[in-house]
PDB file of N, CA and C in Angstrom:
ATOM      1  N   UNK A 205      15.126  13.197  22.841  1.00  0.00           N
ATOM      2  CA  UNK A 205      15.077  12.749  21.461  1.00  0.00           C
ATOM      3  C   UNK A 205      14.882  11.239  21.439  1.00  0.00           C
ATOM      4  N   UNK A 206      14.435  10.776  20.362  1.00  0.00           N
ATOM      5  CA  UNK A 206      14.018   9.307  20.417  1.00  0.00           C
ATOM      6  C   UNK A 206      15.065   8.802  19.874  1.00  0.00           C
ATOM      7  N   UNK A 207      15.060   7.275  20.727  1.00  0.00           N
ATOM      8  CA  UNK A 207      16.109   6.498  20.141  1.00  0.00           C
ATOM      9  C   UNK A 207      16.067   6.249  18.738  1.00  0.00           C
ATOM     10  N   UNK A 208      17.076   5.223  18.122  1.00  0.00           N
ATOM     11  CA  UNK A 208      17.444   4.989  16.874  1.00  0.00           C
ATOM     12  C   UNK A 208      16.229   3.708  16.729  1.00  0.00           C
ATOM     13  N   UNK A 209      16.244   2.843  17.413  1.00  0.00           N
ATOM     14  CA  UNK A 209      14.865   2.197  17.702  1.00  0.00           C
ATOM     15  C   UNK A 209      14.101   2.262  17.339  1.00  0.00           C
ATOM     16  N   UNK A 210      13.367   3.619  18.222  1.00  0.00           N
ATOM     17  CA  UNK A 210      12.336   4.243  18.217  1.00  0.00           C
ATOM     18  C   UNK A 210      11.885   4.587  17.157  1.00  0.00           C
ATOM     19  N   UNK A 211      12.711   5.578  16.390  1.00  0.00           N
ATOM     20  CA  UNK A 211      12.896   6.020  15.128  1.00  0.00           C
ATOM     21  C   UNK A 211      12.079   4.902  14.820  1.00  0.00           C
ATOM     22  N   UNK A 212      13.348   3.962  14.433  1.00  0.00           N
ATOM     23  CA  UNK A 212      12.678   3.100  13.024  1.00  0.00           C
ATOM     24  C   UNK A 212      11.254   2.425  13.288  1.00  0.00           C
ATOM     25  N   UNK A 213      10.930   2.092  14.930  1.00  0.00           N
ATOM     26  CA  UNK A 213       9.850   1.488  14.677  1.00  0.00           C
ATOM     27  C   UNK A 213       8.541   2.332  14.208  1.00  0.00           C
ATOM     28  N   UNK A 214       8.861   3.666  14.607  1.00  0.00           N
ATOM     29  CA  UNK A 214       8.014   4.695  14.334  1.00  0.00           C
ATOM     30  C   UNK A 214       7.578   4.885  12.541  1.00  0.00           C
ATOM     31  N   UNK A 215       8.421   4.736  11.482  1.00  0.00           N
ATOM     32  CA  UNK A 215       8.542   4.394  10.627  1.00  0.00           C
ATOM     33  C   UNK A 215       8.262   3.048  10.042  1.00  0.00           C
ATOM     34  N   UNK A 216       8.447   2.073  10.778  1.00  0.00           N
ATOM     35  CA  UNK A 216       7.724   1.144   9.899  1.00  0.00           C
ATOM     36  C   UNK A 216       6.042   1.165  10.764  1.00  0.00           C
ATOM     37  N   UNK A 217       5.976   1.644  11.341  1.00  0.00           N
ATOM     38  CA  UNK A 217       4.504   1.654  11.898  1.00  0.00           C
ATOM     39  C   UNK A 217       3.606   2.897  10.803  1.00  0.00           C
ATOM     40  N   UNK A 218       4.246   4.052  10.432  1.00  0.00           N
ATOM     41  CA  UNK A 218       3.830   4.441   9.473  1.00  0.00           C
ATOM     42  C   UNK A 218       3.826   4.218   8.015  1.00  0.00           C
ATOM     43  N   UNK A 219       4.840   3.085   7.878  1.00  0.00           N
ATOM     44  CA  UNK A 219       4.658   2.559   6.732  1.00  0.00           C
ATOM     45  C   UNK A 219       3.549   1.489   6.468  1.00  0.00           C
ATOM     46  N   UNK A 220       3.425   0.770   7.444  1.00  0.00           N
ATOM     47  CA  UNK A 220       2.513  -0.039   7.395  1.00  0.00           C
ATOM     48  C   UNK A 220       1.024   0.780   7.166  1.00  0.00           C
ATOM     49  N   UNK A 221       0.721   1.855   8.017  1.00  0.00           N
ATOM     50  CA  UNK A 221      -0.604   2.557   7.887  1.00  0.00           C
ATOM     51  C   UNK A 221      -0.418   3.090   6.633  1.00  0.00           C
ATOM     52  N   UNK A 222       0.352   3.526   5.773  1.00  0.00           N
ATOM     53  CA  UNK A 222       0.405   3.853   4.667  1.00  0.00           C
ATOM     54  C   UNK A 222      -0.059   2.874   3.800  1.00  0.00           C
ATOM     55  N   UNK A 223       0.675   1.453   3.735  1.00  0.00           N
ATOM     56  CA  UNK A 223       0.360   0.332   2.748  1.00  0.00           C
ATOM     57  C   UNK A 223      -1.252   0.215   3.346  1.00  0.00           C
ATOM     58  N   UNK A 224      -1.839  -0.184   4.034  1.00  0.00           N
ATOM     59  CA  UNK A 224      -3.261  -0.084   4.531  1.00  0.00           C
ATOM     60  C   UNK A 224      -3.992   0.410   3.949  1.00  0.00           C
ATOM     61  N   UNK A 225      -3.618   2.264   4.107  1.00  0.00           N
ATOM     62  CA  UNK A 225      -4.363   3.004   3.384  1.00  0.00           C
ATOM     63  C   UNK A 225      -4.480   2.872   1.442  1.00  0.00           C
ATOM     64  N   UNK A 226      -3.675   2.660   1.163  1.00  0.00           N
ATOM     65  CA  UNK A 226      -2.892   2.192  -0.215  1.00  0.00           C
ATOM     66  C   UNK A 226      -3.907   1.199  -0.757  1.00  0.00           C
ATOM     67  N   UNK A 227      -3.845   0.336   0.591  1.00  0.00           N
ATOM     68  CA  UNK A 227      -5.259  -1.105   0.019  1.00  0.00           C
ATOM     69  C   UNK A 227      -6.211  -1.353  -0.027  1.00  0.00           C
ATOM     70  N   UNK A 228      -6.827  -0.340   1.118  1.00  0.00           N
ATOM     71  CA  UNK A 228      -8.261   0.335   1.345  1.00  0.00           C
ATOM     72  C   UNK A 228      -8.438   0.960  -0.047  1.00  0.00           C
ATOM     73  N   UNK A 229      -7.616   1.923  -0.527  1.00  0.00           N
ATOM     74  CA  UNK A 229      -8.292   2.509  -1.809  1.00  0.00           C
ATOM     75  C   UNK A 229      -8.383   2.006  -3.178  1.00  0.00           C
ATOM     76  N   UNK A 230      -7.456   1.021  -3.110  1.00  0.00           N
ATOM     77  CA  UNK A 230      -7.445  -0.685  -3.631  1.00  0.00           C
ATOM     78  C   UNK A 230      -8.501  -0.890  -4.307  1.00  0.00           C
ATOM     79  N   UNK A 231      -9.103  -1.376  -2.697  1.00  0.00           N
ATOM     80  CA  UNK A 231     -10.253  -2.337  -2.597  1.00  0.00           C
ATOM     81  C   UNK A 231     -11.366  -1.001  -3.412  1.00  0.00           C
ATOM     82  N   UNK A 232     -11.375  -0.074  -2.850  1.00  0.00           N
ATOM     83  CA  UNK A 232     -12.693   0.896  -3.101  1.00  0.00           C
ATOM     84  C   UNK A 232     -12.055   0.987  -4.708  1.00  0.00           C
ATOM     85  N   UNK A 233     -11.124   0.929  -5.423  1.00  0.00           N
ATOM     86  CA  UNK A 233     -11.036   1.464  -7.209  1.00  0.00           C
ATOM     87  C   UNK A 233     -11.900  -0.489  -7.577  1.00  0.00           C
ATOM     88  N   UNK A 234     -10.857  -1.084  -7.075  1.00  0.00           N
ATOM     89  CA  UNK A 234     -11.911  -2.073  -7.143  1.00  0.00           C
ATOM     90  C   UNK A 234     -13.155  -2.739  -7.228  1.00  0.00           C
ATOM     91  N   UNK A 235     -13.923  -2.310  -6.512  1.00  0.00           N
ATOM     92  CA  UNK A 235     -15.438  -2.403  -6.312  1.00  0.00           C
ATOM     93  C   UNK A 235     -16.126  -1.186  -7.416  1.00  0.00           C
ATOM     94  N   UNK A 236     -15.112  -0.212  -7.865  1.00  0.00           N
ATOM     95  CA  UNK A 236     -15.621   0.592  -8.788  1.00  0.00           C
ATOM     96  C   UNK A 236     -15.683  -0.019 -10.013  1.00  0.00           C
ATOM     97  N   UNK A 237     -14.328  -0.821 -10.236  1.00  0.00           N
ATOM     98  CA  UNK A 237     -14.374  -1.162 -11.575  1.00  0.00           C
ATOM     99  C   UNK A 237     -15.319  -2.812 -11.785  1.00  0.00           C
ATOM    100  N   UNK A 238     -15.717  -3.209 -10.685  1.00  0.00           N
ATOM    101  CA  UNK A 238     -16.823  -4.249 -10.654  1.00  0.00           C
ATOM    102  C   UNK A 238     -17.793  -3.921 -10.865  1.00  0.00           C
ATOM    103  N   UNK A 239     -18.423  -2.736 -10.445  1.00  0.00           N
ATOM    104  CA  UNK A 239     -19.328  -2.146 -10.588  1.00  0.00           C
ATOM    105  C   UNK A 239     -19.878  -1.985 -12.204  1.00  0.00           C
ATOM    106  N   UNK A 240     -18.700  -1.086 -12.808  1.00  0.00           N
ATOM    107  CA  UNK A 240     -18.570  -0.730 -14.058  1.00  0.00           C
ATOM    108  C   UNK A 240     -18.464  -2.025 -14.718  1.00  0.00           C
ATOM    109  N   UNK A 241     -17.979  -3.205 -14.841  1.00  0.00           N
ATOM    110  CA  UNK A 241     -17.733  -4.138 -15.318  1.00  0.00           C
ATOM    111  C   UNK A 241     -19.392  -4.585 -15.677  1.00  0.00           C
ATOM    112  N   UNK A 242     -19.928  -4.975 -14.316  1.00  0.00           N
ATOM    113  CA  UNK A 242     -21.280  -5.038 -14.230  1.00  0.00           C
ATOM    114  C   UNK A 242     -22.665  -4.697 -15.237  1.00  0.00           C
ATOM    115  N   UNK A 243     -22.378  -3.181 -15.501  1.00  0.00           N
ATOM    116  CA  UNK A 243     -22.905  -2.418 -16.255  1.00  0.00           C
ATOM    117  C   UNK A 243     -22.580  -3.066 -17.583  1.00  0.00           C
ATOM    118  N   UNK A 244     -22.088  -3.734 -17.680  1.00  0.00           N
ATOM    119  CA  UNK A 244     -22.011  -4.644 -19.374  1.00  0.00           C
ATOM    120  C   UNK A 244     -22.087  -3.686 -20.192  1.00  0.00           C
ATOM    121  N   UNK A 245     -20.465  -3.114 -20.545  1.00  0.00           N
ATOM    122  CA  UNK A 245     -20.287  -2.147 -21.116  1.00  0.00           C
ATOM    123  C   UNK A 245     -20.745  -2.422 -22.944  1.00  0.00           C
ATOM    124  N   UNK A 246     -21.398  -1.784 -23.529  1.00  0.00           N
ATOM    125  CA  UNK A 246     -21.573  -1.700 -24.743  1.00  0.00           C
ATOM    126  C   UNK A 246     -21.294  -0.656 -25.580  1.00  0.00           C
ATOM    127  N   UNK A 247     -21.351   0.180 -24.971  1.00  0.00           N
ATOM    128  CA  UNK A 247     -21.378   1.694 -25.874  1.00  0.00           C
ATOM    129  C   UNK A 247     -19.886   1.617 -26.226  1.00  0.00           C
ATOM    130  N   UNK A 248     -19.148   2.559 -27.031  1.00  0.00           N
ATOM    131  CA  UNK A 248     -17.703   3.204 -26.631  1.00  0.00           C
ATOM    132  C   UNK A 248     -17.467   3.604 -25.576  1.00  0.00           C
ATOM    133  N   UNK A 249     -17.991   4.933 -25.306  1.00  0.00           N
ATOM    134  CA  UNK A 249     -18.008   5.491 -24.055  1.00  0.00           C
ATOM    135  C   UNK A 249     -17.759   4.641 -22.694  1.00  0.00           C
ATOM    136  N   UNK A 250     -18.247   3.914 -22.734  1.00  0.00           N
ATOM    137  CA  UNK A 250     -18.530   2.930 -21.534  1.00  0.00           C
ATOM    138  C   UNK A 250     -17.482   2.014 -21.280  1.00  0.00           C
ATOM    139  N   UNK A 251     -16.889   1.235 -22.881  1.00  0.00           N
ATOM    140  CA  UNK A 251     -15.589   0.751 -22.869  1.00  0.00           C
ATOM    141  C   UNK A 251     -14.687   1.315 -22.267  1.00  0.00           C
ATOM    142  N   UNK A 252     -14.509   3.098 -22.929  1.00  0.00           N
ATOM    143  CA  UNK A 252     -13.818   4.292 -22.418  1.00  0.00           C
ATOM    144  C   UNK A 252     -13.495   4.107 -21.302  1.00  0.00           C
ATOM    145  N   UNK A 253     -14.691   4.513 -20.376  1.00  0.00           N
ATOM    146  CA  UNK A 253     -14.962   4.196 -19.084  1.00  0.00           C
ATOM    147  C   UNK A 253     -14.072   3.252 -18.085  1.00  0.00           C
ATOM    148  N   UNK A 254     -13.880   2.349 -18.652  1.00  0.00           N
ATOM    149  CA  UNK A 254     -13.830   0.464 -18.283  1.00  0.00           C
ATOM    150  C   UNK A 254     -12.451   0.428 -18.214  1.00  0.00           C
ATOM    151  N   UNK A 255     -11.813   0.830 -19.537  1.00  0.00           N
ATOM    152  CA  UNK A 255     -10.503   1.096 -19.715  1.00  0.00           C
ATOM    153  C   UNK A 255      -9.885   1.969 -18.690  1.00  0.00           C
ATOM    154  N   UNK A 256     -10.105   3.294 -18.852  1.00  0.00           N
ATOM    155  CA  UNK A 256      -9.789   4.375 -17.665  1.00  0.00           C
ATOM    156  C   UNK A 256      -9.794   3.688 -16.389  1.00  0.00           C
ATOM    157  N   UNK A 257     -11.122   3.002 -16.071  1.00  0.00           N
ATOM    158  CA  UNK A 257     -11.106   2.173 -14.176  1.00  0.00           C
ATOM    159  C   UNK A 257      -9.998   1.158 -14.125  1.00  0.00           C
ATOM    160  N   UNK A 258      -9.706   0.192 -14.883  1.00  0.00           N
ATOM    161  CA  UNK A 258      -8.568  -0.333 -15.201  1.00  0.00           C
ATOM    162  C   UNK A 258      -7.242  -0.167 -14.691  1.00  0.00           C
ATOM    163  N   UNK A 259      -7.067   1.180 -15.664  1.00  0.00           N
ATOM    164  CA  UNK A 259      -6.061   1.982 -15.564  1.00  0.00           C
ATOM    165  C   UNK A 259      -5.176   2.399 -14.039  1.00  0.00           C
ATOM    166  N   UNK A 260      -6.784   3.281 -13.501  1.00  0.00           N
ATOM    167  CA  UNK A 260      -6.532   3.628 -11.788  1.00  0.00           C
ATOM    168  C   UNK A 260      -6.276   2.809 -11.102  1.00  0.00           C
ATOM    169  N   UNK A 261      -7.047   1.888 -11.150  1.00  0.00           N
ATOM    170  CA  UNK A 261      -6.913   0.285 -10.216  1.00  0.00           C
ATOM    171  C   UNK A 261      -5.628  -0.313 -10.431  1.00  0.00           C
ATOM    172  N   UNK A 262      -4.976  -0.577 -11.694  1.00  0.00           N
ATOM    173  CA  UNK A 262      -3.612  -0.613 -11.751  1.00  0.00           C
ATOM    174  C   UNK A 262      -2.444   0.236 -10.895  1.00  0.00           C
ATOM    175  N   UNK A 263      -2.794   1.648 -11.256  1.00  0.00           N
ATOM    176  CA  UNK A 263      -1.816   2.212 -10.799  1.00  0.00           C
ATOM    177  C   UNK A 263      -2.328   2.309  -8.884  1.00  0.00           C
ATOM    178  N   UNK A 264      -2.975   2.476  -8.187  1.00  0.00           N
ATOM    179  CA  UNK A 264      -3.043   2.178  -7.311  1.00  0.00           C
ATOM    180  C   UNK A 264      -2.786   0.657  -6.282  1.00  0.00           C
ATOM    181  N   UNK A 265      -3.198   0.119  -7.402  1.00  0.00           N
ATOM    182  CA  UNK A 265      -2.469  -1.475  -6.940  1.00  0.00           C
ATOM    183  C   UNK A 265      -1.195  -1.543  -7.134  1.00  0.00           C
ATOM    184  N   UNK A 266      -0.359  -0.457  -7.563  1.00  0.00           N
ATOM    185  CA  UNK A 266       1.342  -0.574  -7.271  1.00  0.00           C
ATOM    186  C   UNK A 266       1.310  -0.239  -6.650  1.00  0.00           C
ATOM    187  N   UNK A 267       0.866   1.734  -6.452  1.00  0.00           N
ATOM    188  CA  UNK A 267       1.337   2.120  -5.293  1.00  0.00           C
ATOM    189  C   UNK A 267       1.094   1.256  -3.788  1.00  0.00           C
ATOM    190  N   UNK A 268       0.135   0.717  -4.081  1.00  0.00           N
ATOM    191  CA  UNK A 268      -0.393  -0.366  -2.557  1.00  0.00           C
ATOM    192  C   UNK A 268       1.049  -1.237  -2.482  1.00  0.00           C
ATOM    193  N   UNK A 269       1.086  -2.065  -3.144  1.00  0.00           N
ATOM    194  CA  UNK A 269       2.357  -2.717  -3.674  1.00  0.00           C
ATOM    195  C   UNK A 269       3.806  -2.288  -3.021  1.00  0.00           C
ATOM    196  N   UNK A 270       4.071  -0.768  -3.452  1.00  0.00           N
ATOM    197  CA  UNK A 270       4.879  -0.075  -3.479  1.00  0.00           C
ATOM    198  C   UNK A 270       5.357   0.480  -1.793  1.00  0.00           C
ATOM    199  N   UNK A 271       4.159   0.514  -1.531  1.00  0.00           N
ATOM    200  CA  UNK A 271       4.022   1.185   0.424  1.00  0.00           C
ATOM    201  C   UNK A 271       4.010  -0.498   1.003  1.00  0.00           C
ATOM    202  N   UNK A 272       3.565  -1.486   0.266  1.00  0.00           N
ATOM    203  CA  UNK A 272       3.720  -2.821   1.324  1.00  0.00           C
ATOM    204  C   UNK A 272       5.498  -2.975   1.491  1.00  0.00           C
ATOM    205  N   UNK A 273       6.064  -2.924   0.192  1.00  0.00           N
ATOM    206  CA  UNK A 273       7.391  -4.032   0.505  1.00  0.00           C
ATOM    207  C   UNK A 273       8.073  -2.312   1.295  1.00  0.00           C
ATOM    208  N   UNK A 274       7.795  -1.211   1.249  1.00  0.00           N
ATOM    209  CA  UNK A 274       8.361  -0.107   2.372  1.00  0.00           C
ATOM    210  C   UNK A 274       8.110  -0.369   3.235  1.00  0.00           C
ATOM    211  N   UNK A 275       7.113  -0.932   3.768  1.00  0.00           N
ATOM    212  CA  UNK A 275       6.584  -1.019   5.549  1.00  0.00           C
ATOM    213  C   UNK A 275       7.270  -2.351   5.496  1.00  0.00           C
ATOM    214  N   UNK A 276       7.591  -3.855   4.840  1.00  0.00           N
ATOM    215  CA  UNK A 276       7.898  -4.714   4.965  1.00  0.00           C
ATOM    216  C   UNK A 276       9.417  -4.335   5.210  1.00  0.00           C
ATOM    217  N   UNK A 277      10.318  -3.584   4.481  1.00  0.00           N
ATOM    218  CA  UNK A 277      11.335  -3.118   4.678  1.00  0.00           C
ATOM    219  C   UNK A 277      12.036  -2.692   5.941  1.00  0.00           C
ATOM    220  N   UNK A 278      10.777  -0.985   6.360  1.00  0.00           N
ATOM    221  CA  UNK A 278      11.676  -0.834   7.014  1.00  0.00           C
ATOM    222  C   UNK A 278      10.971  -1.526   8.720  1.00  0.00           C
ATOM    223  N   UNK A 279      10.141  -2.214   8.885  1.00  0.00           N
ATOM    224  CA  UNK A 279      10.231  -3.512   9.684  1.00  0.00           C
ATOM    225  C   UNK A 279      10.782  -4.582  10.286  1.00  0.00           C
ATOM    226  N   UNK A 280      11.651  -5.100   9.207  1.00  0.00           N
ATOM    227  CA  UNK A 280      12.890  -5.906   8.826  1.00  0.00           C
ATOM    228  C   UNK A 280      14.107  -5.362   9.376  1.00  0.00           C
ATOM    229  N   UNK A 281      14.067  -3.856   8.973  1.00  0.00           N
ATOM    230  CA  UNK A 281      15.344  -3.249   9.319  1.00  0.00           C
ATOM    231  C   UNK A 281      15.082  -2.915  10.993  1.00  0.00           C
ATOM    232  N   UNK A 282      14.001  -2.942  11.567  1.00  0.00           N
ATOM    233  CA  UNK A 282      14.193  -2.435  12.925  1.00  0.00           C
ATOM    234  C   UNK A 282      13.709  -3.767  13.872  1.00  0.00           C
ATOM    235  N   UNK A 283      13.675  -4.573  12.974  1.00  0.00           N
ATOM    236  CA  UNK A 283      13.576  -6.053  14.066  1.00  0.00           C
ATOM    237  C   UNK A 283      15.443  -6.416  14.031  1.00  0.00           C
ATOM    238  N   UNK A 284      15.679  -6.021  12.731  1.00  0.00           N
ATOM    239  CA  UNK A 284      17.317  -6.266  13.210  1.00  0.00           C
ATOM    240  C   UNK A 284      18.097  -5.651  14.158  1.00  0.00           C
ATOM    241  N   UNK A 285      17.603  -4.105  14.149  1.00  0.00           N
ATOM    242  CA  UNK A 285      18.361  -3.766  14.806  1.00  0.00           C
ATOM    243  C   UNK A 285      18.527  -3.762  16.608  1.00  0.00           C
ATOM    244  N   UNK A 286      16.528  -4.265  16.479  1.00  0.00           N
ATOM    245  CA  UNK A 286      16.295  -4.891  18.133  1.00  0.00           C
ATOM    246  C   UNK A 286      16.813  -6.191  18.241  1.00  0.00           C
ATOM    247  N   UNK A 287      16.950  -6.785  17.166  1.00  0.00           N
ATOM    248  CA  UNK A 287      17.885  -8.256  17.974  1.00  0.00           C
ATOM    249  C   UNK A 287      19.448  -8.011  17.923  1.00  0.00           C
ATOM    250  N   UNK A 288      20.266  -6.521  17.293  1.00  0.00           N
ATOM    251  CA  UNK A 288      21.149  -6.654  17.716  1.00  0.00           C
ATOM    252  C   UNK A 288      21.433  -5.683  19.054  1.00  0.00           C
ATOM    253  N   UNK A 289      21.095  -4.907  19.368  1.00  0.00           N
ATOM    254  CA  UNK A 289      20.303  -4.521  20.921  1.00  0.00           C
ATOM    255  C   UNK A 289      20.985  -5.706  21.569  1.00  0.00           C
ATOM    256  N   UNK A 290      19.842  -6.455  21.197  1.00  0.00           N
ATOM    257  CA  UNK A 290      19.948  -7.913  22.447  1.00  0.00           C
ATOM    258  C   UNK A 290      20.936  -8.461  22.700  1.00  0.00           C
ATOM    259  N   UNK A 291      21.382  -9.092  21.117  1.00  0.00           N
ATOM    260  CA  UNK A 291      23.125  -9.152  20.846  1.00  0.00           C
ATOM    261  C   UNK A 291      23.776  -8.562  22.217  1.00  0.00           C
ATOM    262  N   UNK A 292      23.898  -7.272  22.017  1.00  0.00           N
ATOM    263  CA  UNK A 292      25.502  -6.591  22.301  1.00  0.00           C
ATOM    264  C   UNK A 292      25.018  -6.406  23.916  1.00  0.00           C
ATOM    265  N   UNK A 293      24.030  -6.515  24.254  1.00  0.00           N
ATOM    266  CA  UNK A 293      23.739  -6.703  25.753  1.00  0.00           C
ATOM    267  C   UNK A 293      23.958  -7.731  26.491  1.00  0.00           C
ATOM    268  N   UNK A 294      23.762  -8.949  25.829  1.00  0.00           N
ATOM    269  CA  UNK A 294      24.237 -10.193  26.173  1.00  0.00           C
ATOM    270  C   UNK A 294      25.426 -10.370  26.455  1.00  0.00           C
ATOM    271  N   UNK A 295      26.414  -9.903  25.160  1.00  0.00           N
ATOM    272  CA  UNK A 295      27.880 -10.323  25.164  1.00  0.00           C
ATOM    273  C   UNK A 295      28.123  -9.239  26.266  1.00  0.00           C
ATOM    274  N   UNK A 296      28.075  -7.887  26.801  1.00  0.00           N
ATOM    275  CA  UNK A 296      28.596  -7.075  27.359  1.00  0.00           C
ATOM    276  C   UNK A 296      28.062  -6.905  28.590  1.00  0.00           C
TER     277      UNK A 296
END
């Protein structure tokens, strides 16, 4: 079984590929709604449109958001717990 370590680094290594992926699709709602922007919306429809891309790009830019400060988290938590590792090896 894997250490407690292990564990966590295993976890923030998938958190991090998570926030990644999160920003990759970011970037791609992004370039959609540039796109659309582009198109010099006039119609309703098109506003419609503009609004809705908006929308996604928002909510995906949390979730990106949302998976960064998790991978930043649990990162944090397993660099601590390798410097206290080090700690209690030292003193003992």
């Amino acid at each position: 079984m894997a250490s407690r370590a292990e564990r966590f680094k295993q976890a923030a290594v998938k958190a991090a590929r998570t926030a990644r992926k999160w920003a990759q699709t970011a970037a791609r709602e992004a370039d959609r709604l540039l796109q659309e922007v582009q198109k010099r919306a006039k119609t309703e429809q098109r506003q419609r449109r503009i609004k809705a891309a908006l929308r996604r790009t928002g909510q995906v830019l949390k979730a990106a958001g949302r998976a960064a400060i998790v991978a930043g988290v649990a990162a944090g938590i397993a660099s601590a717990r390798a410097e206290n590792r080090k700690l209690k090896k030292k003193k003992g």
